[in-house]
mmCIF file of C-alpha atoms and ligand atoms in Angstrom:
data_model
loop_
_atom_site.group_PDB
_atom_site.id
_atom_site.type_symbol
_atom_site.label_atom_id
_atom_site.label_comp_id
_atom_site.label_asym_id
_atom_site.label_seq_id
_atom_site.Cartn_x
_atom_site.Cartn_y
_atom_site.Cartn_z
ATOM 1 C CA MET A 14 17.843 17.020 -18.938
ATOM 2 C CA GLN A 15 21.467 17.359 -18.389
ATOM 3 C CA GLY A 16 24.980 16.037 -19.333
ATOM 4 C CA PRO A 17 27.826 16.411 -22.300
ATOM 5 C CA LEU A 18 25.519 15.676 -24.764
ATOM 6 C CA ILE A 19 23.140 18.070 -24.712
ATOM 7 C CA ASP A 20 25.412 20.682 -23.240
ATOM 8 C CA THR A 21 26.764 19.985 -26.647
ATOM 9 C CA LEU A 22 23.972 20.690 -28.508
ATOM 10 C CA ALA A 23 22.392 23.454 -26.500
ATOM 11 C CA ARG A 24 26.373 25.773 -27.612
ATOM 12 C CA GLN A 25 24.999 24.877 -31.243
ATOM 13 C CA GLY A 26 21.758 25.923 -30.466
ATOM 14 C CA ILE A 27 19.554 22.865 -30.597
ATOM 15 C CA THR A 28 17.031 23.096 -28.475
ATOM 16 C CA ARG A 29 15.891 21.162 -25.749
ATOM 17 C CA ARG A 30 12.142 20.369 -27.265
ATOM 18 C CA THR A 31 14.290 19.930 -30.752
ATOM 19 C CA PHE A 32 16.059 17.342 -29.452
ATOM 20 C CA LEU A 33 12.981 16.005 -27.515
ATOM 21 C CA LYS A 34 10.976 15.793 -30.953
ATOM 22 C CA TYR A 35 13.938 13.502 -32.691
ATOM 23 C CA CYS A 36 14.115 10.803 -30.361
ATOM 24 C CA ALA A 37 10.165 9.884 -30.219
ATOM 25 C CA THR A 38 10.543 10.198 -33.764
ATOM 26 C CA LEU A 39 13.059 7.726 -33.334
ATOM 27 C CA ALA A 40 11.680 5.119 -30.879
ATOM 28 C CA SER A 41 8.587 5.270 -33.720
ATOM 29 C CA MET A 42 10.383 3.807 -36.379
ATOM 30 C CA MET A 43 12.108 1.444 -33.481
ATOM 31 C CA ALA A 44 8.592 0.392 -32.873
ATOM 32 C CA LEU A 45 9.455 0.882 -29.831
ATOM 33 C CA PRO A 46 6.669 2.065 -26.477
ATOM 34 C CA PRO A 47 5.960 5.340 -26.542
ATOM 35 C CA ALA A 48 8.623 5.686 -23.397
ATOM 36 C CA ALA A 49 10.849 4.905 -24.973
ATOM 37 C CA GLY A 50 11.934 8.365 -27.033
ATOM 38 C CA ARG A 51 11.863 9.703 -23.107
ATOM 39 C CA ALA A 52 14.393 6.846 -22.220
ATOM 40 C CA MET A 53 16.500 7.602 -25.288
ATOM 41 C CA ALA A 54 16.473 11.061 -25.041
ATOM 42 C CA GLU A 55 18.057 10.838 -20.737
ATOM 43 C CA ALA A 56 20.598 8.156 -21.617
ATOM 44 C CA MET A 57 21.629 9.925 -25.057
ATOM 45 C CA ALA A 58 22.394 13.892 -22.718
ATOM 46 C CA ALA A 59 23.769 11.938 -20.565
ATOM 47 C CA ALA A 60 25.928 9.679 -22.374
ATOM 48 C CA ARG A 61 29.578 11.217 -23.390
ATOM 49 C CA ARG A 62 30.309 10.371 -26.437
ATOM 50 C CA PRO A 63 31.632 7.316 -27.941
ATOM 51 C CA SER A 64 34.237 6.437 -30.365
ATOM 52 C CA VAL A 65 32.796 5.819 -33.101
ATOM 53 C CA ILE A 66 36.116 3.762 -36.036
ATOM 54 C CA TRP A 67 34.255 3.518 -39.660
ATOM 55 C CA LEU A 68 36.265 1.852 -42.214
ATOM 56 C CA PRO A 69 35.727 2.109 -45.910
ATOM 57 C CA PHE A 70 36.775 -0.858 -47.640
ATOM 58 C CA GLN A 71 35.761 -2.888 -50.845
ATOM 59 C CA GLU A 72 33.390 0.159 -51.525
ATOM 60 C CA CYS A 73 32.071 2.928 -53.803
ATOM 61 C CA THR A 74 31.906 5.842 -50.702
ATOM 62 C CA GLY A 75 27.717 5.240 -51.864
ATOM 63 C CA CYS A 76 27.497 4.435 -47.749
ATOM 64 C CA THR A 77 28.784 7.168 -47.147
ATOM 65 C CA GLU A 78 27.724 9.784 -49.429
ATOM 66 C CA SER A 79 23.724 8.150 -47.690
ATOM 67 C CA ILE A 80 24.413 8.778 -44.780
ATOM 68 C CA THR A 81 25.953 12.766 -45.347
ATOM 69 C CA ARG A 82 23.448 13.088 -47.448
ATOM 70 C CA SER A 83 20.823 13.007 -44.772
ATOM 71 C CA HIS A 84 17.474 14.379 -43.817
ATOM 72 C CA SER A 85 17.859 18.015 -41.954
ATOM 73 C CA PRO A 86 21.058 19.006 -40.424
ATOM 74 C CA THR A 87 19.035 19.201 -37.677
ATOM 75 C CA LEU A 88 17.750 14.978 -37.401
ATOM 76 C CA GLU A 89 20.954 13.357 -38.709
ATOM 77 C CA GLY A 90 23.320 16.397 -38.041
ATOM 78 C CA MET A 91 22.267 15.485 -34.421
ATOM 79 C CA ILE A 92 23.372 11.394 -34.592
ATOM 80 C CA PHE A 93 27.238 13.057 -35.307
ATOM 81 C CA ASP A 94 27.391 15.440 -32.450
ATOM 82 C CA MET A 95 26.798 11.488 -30.039
ATOM 83 C CA ILE A 96 29.320 9.667 -30.995
ATOM 84 C CA SER A 97 33.560 10.698 -31.442
ATOM 85 C CA LEU A 98 34.305 10.146 -35.159
ATOM 86 C CA ASP A 99 37.978 9.497 -34.456
ATOM 87 C CA TYR A 100 38.433 7.970 -38.161
ATOM 88 C CA GLN A 101 36.911 8.067 -41.332
ATOM 89 C CA GLU A 102 38.823 8.172 -44.267
ATOM 90 C CA THR A 103 36.493 10.604 -46.611
ATOM 91 C CA LEU A 104 35.169 12.443 -43.472
ATOM 92 C CA MET A 105 38.358 13.031 -41.354
ATOM 93 C CA ALA A 106 40.774 16.107 -42.171
ATOM 94 C CA ALA A 107 43.826 13.975 -41.571
ATOM 95 C CA ALA A 108 45.416 12.299 -44.543
ATOM 96 C CA GLY A 109 47.960 9.004 -44.904
ATOM 97 C CA HIS A 110 50.229 8.684 -41.784
ATOM 98 C CA GLN A 111 48.439 11.304 -39.962
ATOM 99 C CA ALA A 112 45.041 9.282 -40.452
ATOM 100 C CA GLU A 113 46.454 5.731 -39.486
ATOM 101 C CA GLU A 114 48.032 7.898 -36.164
ATOM 102 C CA ALA A 115 44.646 8.859 -35.243
ATOM 103 C CA ARG A 116 43.035 5.226 -35.881
ATOM 104 C CA HIS A 117 46.287 3.525 -33.600
ATOM 105 C CA ALA A 118 45.729 6.002 -30.907
ATOM 106 C CA ALA A 119 41.369 5.989 -30.592
ATOM 107 C CA MET A 120 41.470 1.788 -31.093
ATOM 108 C CA LYS A 121 43.815 2.203 -27.883
ATOM 109 C CA GLU A 122 42.611 4.837 -26.537
ATOM 110 C CA ASN A 123 39.253 3.054 -26.449
ATOM 111 C CA ALA A 124 39.948 -0.690 -26.336
ATOM 112 C CA GLY A 125 37.568 -3.203 -26.145
ATOM 113 C CA LYS A 126 34.348 -0.202 -25.697
ATOM 114 C CA TYR A 127 34.483 1.890 -29.096
ATOM 115 C CA LEU A 128 32.089 0.521 -32.493
ATOM 116 C CA LEU A 129 33.856 -0.449 -35.133
ATOM 117 C CA VAL A 130 31.561 0.383 -38.626
ATOM 118 C CA VAL A 131 32.125 -1.277 -42.257
ATOM 119 C CA ASP A 132 31.685 -0.305 -45.438
ATOM 120 C CA GLY A 133 32.458 -2.398 -48.074
ATOM 121 C CA SER A 134 33.548 -5.540 -48.772
ATOM 122 C CA ILE A 135 37.050 -7.330 -48.021
ATOM 123 C CA PRO A 136 38.970 -9.169 -50.916
ATOM 124 C CA LEU A 137 41.126 -12.261 -50.247
ATOM 125 C CA GLY A 138 42.354 -12.678 -53.574
ATOM 126 C CA ARG A 139 45.973 -12.811 -53.625
ATOM 127 C CA ASP A 140 45.910 -12.172 -50.075
ATOM 128 C CA GLY A 141 43.948 -9.182 -50.126
ATOM 129 C CA ALA A 142 46.309 -7.508 -52.249
ATOM 130 C CA TYR A 143 42.997 -6.262 -54.555
ATOM 131 C CA SER A 144 42.208 -3.161 -51.933
ATOM 132 C CA CYS A 145 45.226 -1.775 -49.093
ATOM 133 C CA ILE A 146 45.123 1.347 -46.886
ATOM 134 C CA GLY A 147 48.184 2.220 -46.074
ATOM 135 C CA GLY A 148 50.056 -0.676 -46.948
ATOM 136 C CA ARG A 149 48.004 -3.410 -45.907
ATOM 137 C CA SER A 150 45.478 -5.150 -46.768
ATOM 138 C CA ASN A 151 41.992 -4.859 -45.909
ATOM 139 C CA VAL A 152 41.135 -8.172 -44.280
ATOM 140 C CA ASP A 153 44.541 -6.836 -41.689
ATOM 141 C CA ILE A 154 43.114 -3.487 -41.991
ATOM 142 C CA LEU A 155 39.110 -5.315 -40.253
ATOM 143 C CA LYS A 156 41.019 -8.032 -37.627
ATOM 144 C CA GLU A 157 43.133 -5.896 -35.573
ATOM 145 C CA ALA A 158 40.656 -3.541 -35.304
ATOM 146 C CA ALA A 159 37.305 -5.524 -35.157
ATOM 147 C CA GLU A 160 39.975 -7.069 -31.638
ATOM 148 C CA GLY A 161 38.877 -3.804 -29.587
ATOM 149 C CA ALA A 162 35.994 -3.469 -30.623
ATOM 150 C CA ALA A 163 32.754 -3.354 -28.180
ATOM 151 C CA ALA A 164 30.706 -4.599 -31.415
ATOM 152 C CA ILE A 165 30.333 -3.846 -35.187
ATOM 153 C CA VAL A 166 28.388 -2.460 -37.860
ATOM 154 C CA ALA A 167 28.026 -3.948 -40.725
ATOM 155 C CA MET A 168 27.590 -0.404 -42.556
ATOM 156 C CA GLY A 169 25.746 -1.381 -46.335
ATOM 157 C CA SER A 170 25.259 -4.420 -48.615
ATOM 158 C CA CYS A 171 28.629 -4.524 -49.757
ATOM 159 C CA ALA A 172 29.487 -4.985 -45.601
ATOM 160 C CA SER A 173 26.766 -6.801 -44.510
ATOM 161 C CA TYR A 174 26.177 -9.811 -47.635
ATOM 162 C CA GLY A 175 29.467 -9.588 -49.634
ATOM 163 C CA GLY A 176 27.553 -6.680 -52.076
ATOM 164 C CA ILE A 177 28.440 -6.160 -55.815
ATOM 165 C CA PRO A 178 32.000 -7.473 -55.400
ATOM 166 C CA LYS A 179 30.910 -10.616 -54.527
ATOM 167 C CA ALA A 180 28.399 -11.308 -57.681
ATOM 168 C CA ASN A 181 29.633 -13.325 -60.341
ATOM 169 C CA PRO A 182 32.715 -14.012 -61.149
ATOM 170 C CA ASN A 183 34.059 -12.849 -57.414
ATOM 171 C CA PRO A 184 37.567 -11.547 -59.183
ATOM 172 C CA THR A 185 38.384 -10.692 -55.763
ATOM 173 C CA GLY A 186 37.268 -13.046 -53.675
ATOM 174 C CA ALA A 187 35.208 -10.538 -52.197
ATOM 175 C CA VAL A 188 33.433 -11.517 -48.377
ATOM 176 C CA SER A 189 31.674 -9.981 -46.473
ATOM 177 C CA VAL A 190 32.753 -8.556 -42.858
ATOM 178 C CA SER A 191 31.025 -11.432 -40.650
ATOM 179 C CA ASP A 192 33.004 -14.202 -42.567
ATOM 180 C CA ILE A 193 36.216 -13.039 -41.775
ATOM 181 C CA VAL A 194 34.627 -11.791 -37.702
ATOM 182 C CA THR A 195 33.137 -14.309 -35.931
ATOM 183 C CA ASN A 196 33.110 -14.119 -31.836
ATOM 184 C CA LYS A 197 32.078 -10.287 -31.708
ATOM 185 C CA PRO A 198 28.618 -8.747 -31.864
ATOM 186 C CA ILE A 199 27.862 -7.731 -35.444
ATOM 187 C CA VAL A 200 24.539 -5.703 -36.364
ATOM 188 C CA ASN A 201 24.057 -5.884 -40.697
ATOM 189 C CA ILE A 202 22.542 -2.635 -42.345
ATOM 190 C CA PRO A 203 22.143 -3.614 -45.764
ATOM 191 C CA GLY A 204 20.803 -1.914 -49.026
ATOM 192 C CA CYS A 205 22.493 -0.050 -51.467
ATOM 193 C CA PRO A 206 23.085 1.800 -50.356
ATOM 194 C CA PRO A 207 21.656 1.765 -46.861
ATOM 195 C CA ILE A 208 19.250 3.824 -45.178
ATOM 196 C CA PRO A 209 20.270 6.656 -43.719
ATOM 197 C CA VAL A 210 17.898 6.776 -40.573
ATOM 198 C CA VAL A 211 18.534 3.033 -40.000
ATOM 199 C CA MET A 212 22.199 4.143 -39.381
ATOM 200 C CA THR A 213 21.142 6.349 -36.965
ATOM 201 C CA GLY A 214 18.516 3.915 -35.101
ATOM 202 C CA VAL A 215 21.115 1.394 -35.070
ATOM 203 C CA LEU A 216 23.411 4.265 -32.741
ATOM 204 C CA ALA A 217 20.463 5.548 -30.933
ATOM 205 C CA HIS A 218 19.998 2.336 -29.707
ATOM 206 C CA TYR A 219 23.705 1.658 -28.392
ATOM 207 C CA LEU A 220 24.104 4.852 -26.641
ATOM 208 C CA THR A 221 20.534 4.476 -24.907
ATOM 209 C CA PHE A 222 20.492 0.679 -24.447
ATOM 210 C CA GLY A 223 23.992 -0.198 -23.950
ATOM 211 C CA SER A 224 23.471 -2.761 -26.472
ATOM 212 C CA LEU A 225 22.375 -3.149 -30.520
ATOM 213 C CA PRO A 226 19.115 -3.696 -31.839
ATOM 214 C CA GLU A 227 17.503 -7.222 -30.951
ATOM 215 C CA LEU A 228 18.213 -8.528 -35.083
ATOM 216 C CA ASP A 229 16.698 -10.653 -37.906
ATOM 217 C CA GLU A 230 17.880 -14.399 -38.731
ATOM 218 C CA LYS A 231 20.364 -12.338 -41.044
ATOM 219 C CA GLY A 232 21.678 -10.223 -38.530
ATOM 220 C CA ARG A 233 19.550 -6.987 -39.604
ATOM 221 C CA PRO A 234 17.351 -4.553 -36.640
ATOM 222 C CA LYS A 235 13.914 -6.189 -36.725
ATOM 223 C CA ALA A 236 13.098 -2.618 -36.005
ATOM 224 C CA PHE A 237 13.671 -1.232 -39.664
ATOM 225 C CA PHE A 238 13.946 -5.268 -41.260
ATOM 226 C CA GLY A 239 11.029 -6.284 -40.148
ATOM 227 C CA GLU A 240 7.846 -5.874 -42.718
ATOM 228 C CA THR A 241 8.441 -6.314 -47.042
ATOM 229 C CA ILE A 242 8.518 -3.659 -48.714
ATOM 230 C CA HIS A 243 5.612 -4.770 -49.947
ATOM 231 C CA ASP A 244 3.957 -5.844 -46.810
ATOM 232 C CA ARG A 245 4.140 -1.303 -46.298
ATOM 233 C CA CYS A 246 3.968 -0.570 -50.229
ATOM 234 C CA TYR A 247 1.315 2.124 -51.056
ATOM 235 C CA ARG A 248 0.659 0.324 -53.826
ATOM 236 C CA ARG A 249 -0.313 -2.530 -52.876
ATOM 237 C CA PRO A 250 -4.397 -1.963 -52.599
ATOM 238 C CA PHE A 251 -3.631 -2.191 -56.371
ATOM 239 C CA TYR A 252 -2.027 -5.290 -55.961
ATOM 240 C CA ASP A 253 -4.837 -7.076 -53.857
ATOM 241 C CA GLN A 254 -6.941 -5.665 -56.447
ATOM 242 C CA GLY A 255 -4.379 -7.105 -59.327
ATOM 243 C CA LYS A 256 -4.596 -3.784 -60.722
ATOM 244 C CA PHE A 257 -0.600 -3.680 -62.820
ATOM 245 C CA ALA A 258 1.264 -1.024 -64.982
ATOM 246 C CA LYS A 259 2.329 -3.309 -68.440
ATOM 247 C CA THR A 260 4.840 -0.590 -68.921
ATOM 248 C CA PHE A 261 6.652 2.320 -67.436
ATOM 249 C CA ASP A 262 4.417 4.293 -69.555
ATOM 250 C CA ASP A 263 1.377 2.879 -69.858
ATOM 251 C CA GLU A 264 -2.012 4.514 -68.411
ATOM 252 C CA GLY A 265 -1.990 1.723 -65.056
ATOM 253 C CA ALA A 266 2.066 3.030 -64.598
ATOM 254 C CA ARG A 267 0.134 6.388 -65.005
ATOM 255 C CA MET A 268 -2.268 5.821 -62.390
ATOM 256 C CA GLY A 269 0.620 4.003 -59.940
ATOM 257 C CA TRP A 270 -1.044 0.493 -60.015
ATOM 258 C CA CYS A 271 1.358 -2.272 -59.011
ATOM 259 C CA LEU A 272 5.074 -2.266 -59.701
ATOM 260 C CA PHE A 273 4.874 -6.400 -60.067
ATOM 261 C CA GLU A 274 4.804 -7.365 -63.210
ATOM 262 C CA LEU A 275 7.671 -4.563 -64.448
ATOM 263 C CA GLY A 276 9.712 -6.786 -61.791
ATOM 264 C CA CYS A 277 9.394 -5.455 -58.838
ATOM 265 C CA LYS A 278 10.970 -7.098 -55.949
ATOM 266 C CA GLY A 279 9.085 -5.655 -53.473
ATOM 267 C CA PRO A 280 7.844 -8.807 -51.778
ATOM 268 C CA VAL A 281 10.585 -10.680 -51.267
ATOM 269 C CA THR A 282 11.882 -7.990 -49.664
ATOM 270 C CA TYR A 283 12.665 -6.855 -46.300
ATOM 271 C CA ASN A 284 13.466 -3.144 -45.911
ATOM 272 C CA ALA A 285 12.322 0.078 -44.555
ATOM 273 C CA CYS A 286 12.365 2.819 -47.352
ATOM 274 C CA ALA A 287 8.044 2.537 -47.671
ATOM 275 C CA THR A 288 7.857 4.004 -44.544
ATOM 276 C CA VAL A 289 10.869 5.642 -43.726
ATOM 277 C CA LYS A 290 11.127 6.883 -47.471
ATOM 278 C CA TRP A 291 14.424 8.687 -48.807
ATOM 279 C CA ASN A 292 15.682 12.402 -48.789
ATOM 280 C CA GLY A 293 14.064 13.104 -45.680
ATOM 281 C CA GLY A 294 10.722 11.578 -46.393
ATOM 282 C CA THR A 295 11.094 13.234 -49.531
ATOM 283 C CA SER A 296 9.265 10.019 -51.959
ATOM 284 C CA TRP A 297 11.477 6.332 -52.476
ATOM 285 C CA PRO A 298 12.289 4.335 -55.761
ATOM 286 C CA VAL A 299 8.245 2.500 -56.065
ATOM 287 C CA GLU A 300 6.515 6.165 -54.901
ATOM 288 C CA SER A 301 8.649 7.728 -58.755
ATOM 289 C CA GLY A 302 7.721 4.831 -60.684
ATOM 290 C CA HIS A 303 10.869 2.175 -60.412
ATOM 291 C CA GLY A 304 10.303 -1.250 -58.786
ATOM 292 C CA CYS A 305 12.759 -2.527 -55.597
ATOM 293 C CA LEU A 306 15.566 -4.239 -56.993
ATOM 294 C CA GLY A 307 15.935 -5.943 -53.686
ATOM 295 C CA CYS A 308 18.840 -4.421 -52.840
ATOM 296 C CA SER A 309 18.910 -5.152 -48.990
ATOM 297 C CA GLU A 310 19.293 -8.533 -50.139
ATOM 298 C CA PRO A 311 22.066 -10.816 -49.807
ATOM 299 C CA ASP A 312 22.980 -11.690 -53.352
ATOM 300 C CA PHE A 313 20.478 -9.313 -54.710
ATOM 301 C CA TRP A 314 22.978 -8.413 -58.100
ATOM 302 C CA ASP A 315 23.385 -11.951 -58.982
ATOM 303 C CA ALA A 316 19.941 -12.208 -58.739
ATOM 304 C CA GLY A 317 19.139 -10.326 -61.737
ATOM 305 C CA GLY A 318 16.159 -10.088 -63.199
ATOM 306 C CA PHE A 319 15.908 -6.308 -61.841
ATOM 307 C CA TYR A 320 12.935 -5.985 -64.771
ATOM 308 C CA LYS A 321 11.728 -9.802 -64.795
ATOM 309 C CA ALA A 322 8.441 -10.413 -62.521
ATOM 310 C CA LEU A 323 9.272 -12.644 -60.383
ATOM 311 C CA SER A 324 8.921 -16.414 -60.395
ATOM 312 C CA VAL A 325 7.794 -17.256 -57.860
ATOM 313 C CA PRO A 326 4.721 -20.079 -57.279
ATOM 314 C CA ALA A 327 1.906 -16.368 -58.382
ATOM 315 C CA ASP A 328 -0.993 -18.495 -56.477
ATOM 316 C CA PRO A 329 0.481 -16.970 -52.543
ATOM 317 C CA LEU A 330 1.327 -13.456 -53.652
ATOM 318 C CA ARG A 331 -2.037 -13.295 -55.733
ATOM 319 C CA ILE A 332 -4.368 -14.898 -53.123
ATOM 320 C CA GLY A 333 -4.749 -11.596 -51.654
ATOM 321 C CA ALA A 334 -5.828 -10.834 -54.392
ATOM 322 C CA ALA A 335 -8.560 -12.939 -55.448
ATOM 323 C CA ALA A 336 -9.960 -13.074 -52.215
ATOM 324 C CA ALA A 337 -10.716 -9.315 -51.842
ATOM 325 C CA ILE A 338 -12.325 -9.458 -55.240
ATOM 326 C CA ALA A 339 -14.451 -12.216 -53.953
ATOM 327 C CA GLY A 340 -14.705 -10.520 -50.453
ATOM 328 C CA ALA A 341 -14.416 -13.996 -49.275
ATOM 329 C CA GLY A 342 -11.528 -16.311 -47.679
ATOM 330 C CA ALA A 343 -10.696 -16.242 -43.818
ATOM 331 C CA GLY A 344 -7.604 -16.471 -43.879
ATOM 332 C CA VAL A 345 -6.826 -13.922 -45.566
ATOM 333 C CA ALA A 346 -9.162 -11.575 -43.951
ATOM 334 C CA VAL A 347 -7.517 -12.577 -40.396
ATOM 335 C CA SER A 348 -4.040 -11.709 -42.550
ATOM 336 C CA PHE A 349 -5.599 -8.357 -43.653
ATOM 337 C CA ALA A 350 -6.889 -7.749 -39.793
ATOM 338 C CA ASN A 351 -4.365 -8.609 -38.591
ATOM 339 C CA ARG A 352 -2.184 -5.697 -40.770
ATOM 340 C CA ALA A 353 -5.268 -3.057 -39.748
ATOM 341 C CA LYS A 354 -4.591 -3.517 -36.290
ATOM 342 C CA LYS A 355 -0.475 -3.448 -36.993
ATOM 343 C CA ASN A 356 -1.281 -0.277 -38.182
ATOM 344 C CA VAL A 357 -3.635 1.427 -35.418
ATOM 345 C CA ALA A 358 -0.533 0.432 -32.977
ATOM 346 C CA ARG A 359 1.376 1.590 -35.341
ATOM 347 C CA GLN A 360 -0.164 5.105 -35.900
ATOM 348 C CA THR A 361 -0.306 5.441 -32.315
ATOM 349 C CA HIS A 362 3.383 5.644 -32.298
ATOM 350 C CA GLU A 363 3.557 7.961 -35.316
ATOM 351 C CA THR A 364 0.927 9.975 -33.337
ATOM 352 C CA LEU A 365 2.931 11.015 -30.021
ATOM 353 C CA THR A 366 4.661 14.122 -29.954
ATOM 354 C CA VAL A 367 6.584 16.211 -27.349
ATOM 355 C CA GLU A 368 4.546 16.812 -25.060
ATOM 356 C CA ASP A 369 3.215 13.152 -24.613
ATOM 357 C CA LEU A 370 7.069 12.408 -23.897
ATOM 358 C CA GLU A 371 6.820 15.692 -21.856
ATOM 359 C CA LYS A 372 4.309 14.166 -19.428
HETATM 360 S S1 SF4 B 25 5.093 -5.703 -55.661
HETATM 361 FE FE1 SF4 B 25 6.201 -3.924 -55.493
HETATM 362 S S2 SF4 B 25 5.157 -2.213 -56.419
HETATM 363 FE FE2 SF4 B 25 3.068 -3.933 -56.846
HETATM 364 S S3 SF4 B 25 2.958 -3.919 -54.304
HETATM 365 FE FE3 SF4 B 25 4.320 -4.719 -53.271
HETATM 366 S S4 SF4 B 25 5.805 -3.276 -53.721
HETATM 367 FE FE4 SF4 B 25 4.372 -2.299 -54.163
HETATM 368 S S1 SF4 B 26 12.949 -0.103 -53.068
HETATM 369 FE FE1 SF4 B 26 14.065 -1.974 -53.008
HETATM 370 S S2 SF4 B 26 15.815 -1.187 -54.538
HETATM 371 FE FE2 SF4 B 26 15.435 0.771 -53.290
HETATM 372 S S3 SF4 B 26 16.542 1.116 -51.733
HETATM 373 FE FE3 SF4 B 26 14.627 0.227 -50.643
HETATM 374 S S4 SF4 B 26 14.905 -1.827 -50.369
HETATM 375 FE FE4 SF4 B 26 16.605 -0.748 -52.401
#
């Protein structure tokens, strides 16, 4: 395994073994077949660092905070070694005109090839005057930068769907990236903030295969958004048994029972928090005792009711519980069997080792 990137990593003391392990983990997270880890390692090691231009629009910087506070430096730091981050206002040393010049130079040199990352929504009210950089509106800058981009990553719920700025009454006329750009491949990585590993997974996929990963109907990578929080929640057995915490400090809450009745939106929220977790896999909101707010779904803020149980018909949700308790229900049994099968497959991926890759 040799190439420009692996040489850079070697100079930084990152061993081939660490790099292989990283690729194996990433491939497992993305539910790719075992051989993909090796292919990823080969492709990324030899890859030339693609130019990435990151535009921050109407946002709170939470998305940038999320990715810079992510996992160990040997994991997430690596991804930054795989790309040439040519413009990122929060992280770059340059400021003002110098920063704008750096962006224009990168766009010119890499026309048609750079990856554009956007976080934040785009305000259209008052001709875009609510958010400007260097005297130009976000919408102007986005249109210009999108023109030469090979693909666009809408990072976070604001860029993906408008997010909190778009919430009623939407005073700035905020919209999402895909409301403006319609002629480029766009991947949405929603979340408030988004999970850093999802971002690095998408970048790794792009570096390896030269394309964006498979997306769902809301433009999200299926590998990370293919299942609901509820599908993979460790409190799910309590849900299935009908054991629900009634307050945040009752005996049920102390026993780790399901938070459905306290407003958890896990059953209708697609994201990878329950499997990837946060802060280097330390924990995630439901594990910390709070229900999911549904932050990776469109219009989650306007949906509100964060502490109100979902008003979806109870039957489809609770049918699992009733049938499991009764030990009956063929349909439910099939669903449980399928879930068990999926788990076995996942565990197969999860037990991949560096040795497996090296074979
Ligand atoms: S309702 Fe929430 S806490 Fe309960 S099992 Fe589903 S995701 Fe977990
Ligand atoms: S648990 Fe729900 S609200 Fe919390 S970060 Fe994950 S998707 Fe968002």
